[in-house]
């Protein structure tokens, strides 16, 4: 099993509910779709995480469905600056 640090995200256009969904992530300057990440997590192949620059804490990333759309979200133990939604976007 490998572990991958997510450093940036790409998000969808705002939904009818007014929020965005993560649709792609950047890992080591390589792009991965949400679908690819979800398959690897569910198959037990890899772990994905974010890292807090202020505390050094990691937050695991999990598959999530919002508005009927597969996406990703941070572990509930995340802190504000390691939350997937707080990462820089591309």
Coordinates of N, CA, C and O in Angstrom, one line a residue:
X1 N 0.8 -1.2 0.0 CA 0.0 0.0 0.0 C 0.9 1.2 0.0 O 1.9 1.3 0.7
X2 N 0.5 2.2 -0.8 CA 1.2 3.5 -0.8 C 0.4 4.6 -0.2 O -0.9 4.5 -0.2
X3 N 1.0 5.7 0.2 CA 0.4 6.8 0.7 C 0.7 8.0 -0.2 O 1.8 8.2 -0.6
X4 N -0.3 8.9 -0.5 CA -0.1 10.0 -1.4 C -0.6 11.3 -0.8 O -1.8 11.3 -0.3
X5 N 0.2 12.3 -0.8 CA -0.1 13.6 -0.3 C -0.8 14.4 -1.4 O -0.2 14.6 -2.5
X6 N -2.0 14.8 -1.1 CA -2.8 15.7 -2.1 C -2.4 17.1 -1.7 O -2.5 17.6 -0.6
X7 N -1.9 17.9 -2.8 CA -1.5 19.2 -2.5 C -2.4 20.3 -3.1 O -2.4 21.5 -2.7
X8 N -3.1 20.0 -4.2 CA -4.1 20.9 -4.8 C -5.3 20.2 -5.3 O -5.3 19.0 -5.5
X9 N -6.4 20.9 -5.5 CA -7.6 20.3 -6.0 C -8.2 21.2 -7.2 O -7.9 22.3 -7.3
X10 N -9.0 20.5 -8.0 CA -9.8 21.2 -9.0 C -11.2 20.9 -8.6 O -11.6 19.8 -8.2
X11 N -12.0 21.9 -8.7 CA -13.4 21.8 -8.3 C -14.4 22.1 -9.4 O -14.0 22.7 -10.4
X12 N -15.6 21.6 -9.2 CA -16.6 21.7 -10.2 C -17.1 23.2 -10.2 O -16.8 23.9 -9.3
X13 N -17.9 23.5 -11.2 CA -18.7 24.7 -11.1 C -19.7 24.6 -9.9 O -20.0 23.5 -9.5
X14 N -20.1 25.7 -9.4 CA -21.1 25.6 -8.3 C -22.3 24.9 -8.7 O -22.9 25.0 -9.8
X15 N -22.8 24.1 -7.7 CA -24.0 23.3 -8.0 C -25.2 24.2 -7.8 O -25.1 25.3 -7.3
X16 N -26.4 23.7 -8.0 CA -27.7 24.4 -7.7 C -27.8 24.8 -6.3 O -28.4 25.8 -5.9
X17 N -27.1 24.0 -5.4 CA -27.1 24.3 -4.0 C -26.1 25.3 -3.6 O -26.0 25.8 -2.4
X18 N -25.3 25.8 -4.6 CA -24.3 26.8 -4.3 C -22.9 26.4 -3.8 O -22.1 27.3 -3.5
X19 N -22.6 25.1 -3.9 CA -21.3 24.7 -3.4 C -20.6 23.9 -4.6 O -21.2 23.6 -5.5
X20 N -19.3 23.7 -4.4 CA -18.5 23.0 -5.4 C -18.1 21.6 -4.9 O -18.1 21.4 -3.7
X21 N -17.8 20.7 -5.8 CA -17.3 19.4 -5.5 C -15.9 19.3 -6.0 O -15.6 19.7 -7.1
X22 N -15.0 18.5 -5.3 CA -13.7 18.2 -5.8 C -13.9 17.2 -6.9 O -14.6 16.2 -6.8
X23 N -13.2 17.5 -8.1 CA -13.3 16.6 -9.2 C -12.0 16.0 -9.7 O -11.9 15.1 -10.4
X24 N -10.9 16.7 -9.2 CA -9.5 16.2 -9.5 C -8.6 16.7 -8.4 O -8.8 17.7 -7.8
X25 N -7.5 15.9 -8.2 CA -6.5 16.3 -7.2 C -5.1 16.2 -7.9 O -4.9 15.5 -8.9
X26 N -4.2 16.9 -7.2 CA -2.8 16.9 -7.7 C -2.0 16.2 -6.6 O -2.1 16.5 -5.4
X27 N -1.1 15.3 -7.1 CA -0.2 14.5 -6.2 C 1.1 14.5 -6.9 O 1.2 14.0 -8.0
X28 N 2.1 15.0 -6.3 CA 3.5 15.0 -6.9 C 3.4 15.5 -8.3 O 4.0 15.0 -9.2
X29 N 2.7 16.6 -8.5 CA 2.6 17.3 -9.8 C 1.9 16.5 -10.9 O 2.0 16.8 -12.0
X30 N 1.2 15.4 -10.4 CA 0.4 14.6 -11.4 C -1.0 14.7 -11.0 O -1.4 14.7 -9.8
X31 N -1.9 14.7 -12.0 CA -3.3 14.8 -11.7 C -4.0 13.5 -11.7 O -3.7 12.6 -12.5
X32 N -4.9 13.3 -10.7 CA -5.7 12.1 -10.6 C -7.2 12.5 -10.5 O -7.5 13.5 -9.8
X33 N -8.1 11.8 -11.2 CA -9.5 12.1 -11.1 C -10.0 11.6 -9.8 O -9.4 10.7 -9.2
X34 N -11.1 12.1 -9.4 CA -11.8 11.6 -8.2 C -12.1 10.1 -8.4 O -11.9 9.3 -7.4
X35 N -12.6 9.8 -9.5 CA -12.9 8.4 -9.8 C -11.7 7.5 -9.6 O -11.8 6.4 -9.0
X36 N -10.5 7.9 -10.1 CA -9.3 7.1 -9.9 C -9.0 6.9 -8.4 O -8.7 5.8 -7.9
X37 N -9.1 8.0 -7.7 CA -8.7 8.0 -6.2 C -9.7 7.1 -5.5 O -9.3 6.3 -4.7
X38 N -11.0 7.2 -5.8 CA -12.0 6.4 -5.1 C -11.8 4.9 -5.4 O -11.8 4.1 -4.4
X39 N -11.5 4.5 -6.6 CA -11.2 3.1 -6.9 C -10.0 2.6 -6.0 O -10.1 1.5 -5.4
X40 N -8.9 3.4 -6.0 CA -7.8 2.9 -5.2 C -8.0 2.8 -3.7 O -7.6 1.9 -3.1
X41 N -8.8 3.8 -3.2 CA -9.2 3.7 -1.8 C -10.0 2.5 -1.5 O -9.8 1.7 -0.6
X42 N -11.1 2.3 -2.3 CA -12.0 1.2 -2.1 C -11.4 -0.2 -2.3 O -11.8 -1.1 -1.6
X43 N -10.4 -0.2 -3.2 CA -9.7 -1.5 -3.4 C -8.6 -1.8 -2.3 O -8.0 -2.8 -2.4
X44 N -8.5 -0.8 -1.4 CA -7.4 -1.0 -0.4 C -6.0 -0.8 -0.9 O -5.1 -1.3 -0.2
X45 N -5.9 -0.3 -2.1 CA -4.6 -0.1 -2.7 C -3.7 1.0 -2.1 O -2.5 0.8 -1.9
X46 N -4.3 2.1 -1.8 CA -3.6 3.3 -1.4 C -4.4 4.1 -0.4 O -5.6 4.1 -0.4
X47 N -3.7 5.0 0.3 CA -4.2 6.0 1.2 C -3.9 7.3 0.6 O -2.8 7.5 0.1
X48 N -4.8 8.3 0.8 CA -4.6 9.6 0.3 C -4.8 10.5 1.5 O -5.7 10.3 2.4
X49 N -4.0 11.6 1.6 CA -4.1 12.5 2.8 C -3.7 13.9 2.4 O -3.2 14.2 1.4
X50 N -4.1 14.8 3.3 CA -3.6 16.2 3.2 C -2.7 16.5 4.5 O -2.8 15.7 5.4
X51 N -2.0 17.5 4.5 CA -1.1 17.8 5.6 C -1.2 19.3 6.0 O -1.2 20.2 5.1
X52 N -1.4 19.5 7.3 CA -1.5 20.9 7.8 C -0.1 21.5 7.9 O 0.8 21.0 8.6
X53 N 0.1 22.7 7.2 CA 1.4 23.4 7.4 C 1.6 23.9 8.8 O 2.7 24.1 9.2
X54 N 0.5 24.2 9.5 CA 0.6 24.9 10.8 C 0.8 23.9 12.0 O 1.5 24.1 12.9
X55 N 0.3 22.7 11.8 CA 0.3 21.7 12.9 C 1.1 20.4 12.5 O 1.4 19.6 13.4
X56 N 1.2 20.2 11.2 CA 1.8 18.9 10.8 C 0.9 17.7 10.8 O 1.2 16.6 10.5
X57 N -0.4 18.0 11.2 CA -1.4 16.9 11.3 C -1.8 16.5 9.9 O -2.0 17.3 9.0
X58 N -2.0 15.2 9.7 CA -2.6 14.6 8.5 C -4.1 14.4 8.6 O -4.6 14.2 9.7
X59 N -4.7 14.5 7.5 CA -6.1 14.2 7.4 C -6.3 13.2 6.3 O -5.9 13.5 5.1
X60 N -6.8 12.0 6.6 CA -7.1 11.0 5.5 C -8.3 11.5 4.7 O -9.2 12.2 5.1
X61 N -8.2 11.1 3.4 CA -9.3 11.5 2.5 C -10.1 10.2 2.2 O -9.6 9.1 2.1
X62 N -11.5 10.5 2.2 CA -12.4 9.4 2.0 C -13.4 9.7 0.8 O -13.7 10.8 0.5
X63 N -13.9 8.6 0.2 CA -14.9 8.8 -0.8 C -16.1 9.4 -0.1 O -16.4 9.1 1.0
X64 N -16.9 10.1 -0.9 CA -18.1 10.8 -0.4 C -19.0 11.0 -1.5 O -18.6 11.2 -2.7
X65 N -20.3 11.0 -1.3 CA -21.3 11.3 -2.3 C -22.1 12.5 -1.8 O -22.6 12.5 -0.7
X66 N -22.1 13.6 -2.6 CA -22.8 14.8 -2.3 C -23.7 15.2 -3.5 O -23.2 15.1 -4.6
X67 N -24.9 15.4 -3.3 CA -25.8 15.8 -4.4 C -25.9 14.7 -5.4 O -26.1 14.9 -6.6
X68 N -25.7 13.4 -4.9 CA -25.7 12.3 -5.8 C -24.4 12.2 -6.7 O -24.4 11.3 -7.6
X69 N -23.4 13.0 -6.4 CA -22.2 13.0 -7.2 C -21.0 12.4 -6.4 O -20.8 12.9 -5.3
X70 N -20.3 11.4 -6.9 CA -19.1 10.9 -6.2 C -18.0 12.0 -6.1 O -17.7 12.6 -7.1
X71 N -17.5 12.2 -4.9 CA -16.4 13.2 -4.7 C -15.6 12.7 -3.5 O -15.6 11.5 -3.1
X72 N -14.8 13.6 -2.9 CA -13.9 13.2 -1.8 C -14.1 14.2 -0.7 O -14.5 15.3 -0.9
X73 N -13.8 13.8 0.6 CA -13.8 14.7 1.7 C -12.7 14.3 2.7 O -12.2 13.1 2.7
X74 N -12.4 15.2 3.5 CA -11.3 15.0 4.5 C -11.9 14.3 5.7 O -13.1 14.4 6.1
X75 N -11.0 13.6 6.4 CA -11.3 13.0 7.7 C -12.0 14.0 8.6 O -11.6 15.2 8.6
X76 N -12.9 13.6 9.5 CA -13.6 14.5 10.4 C -12.6 15.1 11.4 O -13.0 16.0 12.1
X77 N -11.4 14.5 11.6 CA -10.5 15.0 12.5 C -9.6 16.1 11.9 O -8.6 16.6 12.6
X78 N -9.9 16.6 10.7 CA -9.0 17.5 10.1 C -9.1 18.9 10.8 O -10.0 19.2 11.5
X79 N -8.0 19.7 10.6 CA -8.0 21.1 11.1 C -8.2 22.0 9.9 O -8.0 21.5 8.7
X80 N -8.5 23.2 10.1 CA -8.8 24.1 8.9 C -7.8 24.1 7.8 O -8.2 24.1 6.6
X81 N -6.5 24.1 8.1 CA -5.6 24.2 7.0 C -5.1 22.8 6.4 O -4.3 22.8 5.5
X82 N -5.7 21.7 6.8 CA -5.5 20.5 6.1 C -6.8 19.9 5.6 O -6.8 18.8 5.1
X83 N -7.8 20.7 5.6 CA -9.1 20.2 5.1 C -9.0 20.3 3.5 O -8.4 21.2 3.0
X84 N -9.5 19.3 2.9 CA -9.4 19.2 1.4 C -9.9 20.5 0.7 O -9.4 20.9 -0.2
X85 N -11.0 21.0 1.3 CA -11.5 22.3 0.7 C -10.7 23.5 0.9 O -10.9 24.5 0.3
X86 N -9.7 23.4 1.8 CA -8.8 24.6 2.0 C -7.5 24.6 1.2 O -6.8 25.5 1.2
X87 N -7.3 23.5 0.4 CA -6.1 23.4 -0.4 C -6.2 24.4 -1.6 O -7.3 24.7 -2.0
X88 N -5.0 24.8 -2.1 CA -5.0 25.6 -3.3 C -5.7 24.9 -4.4 O -5.7 23.7 -4.5
X89 N -6.3 25.6 -5.3 CA -7.0 25.1 -6.5 C -6.1 25.3 -7.8 O -5.3 26.2 -7.8
X90 N -6.4 24.5 -8.7 CA -5.7 24.6 -10.0 C -6.7 24.6 -11.1 O -7.9 24.3 -11.0

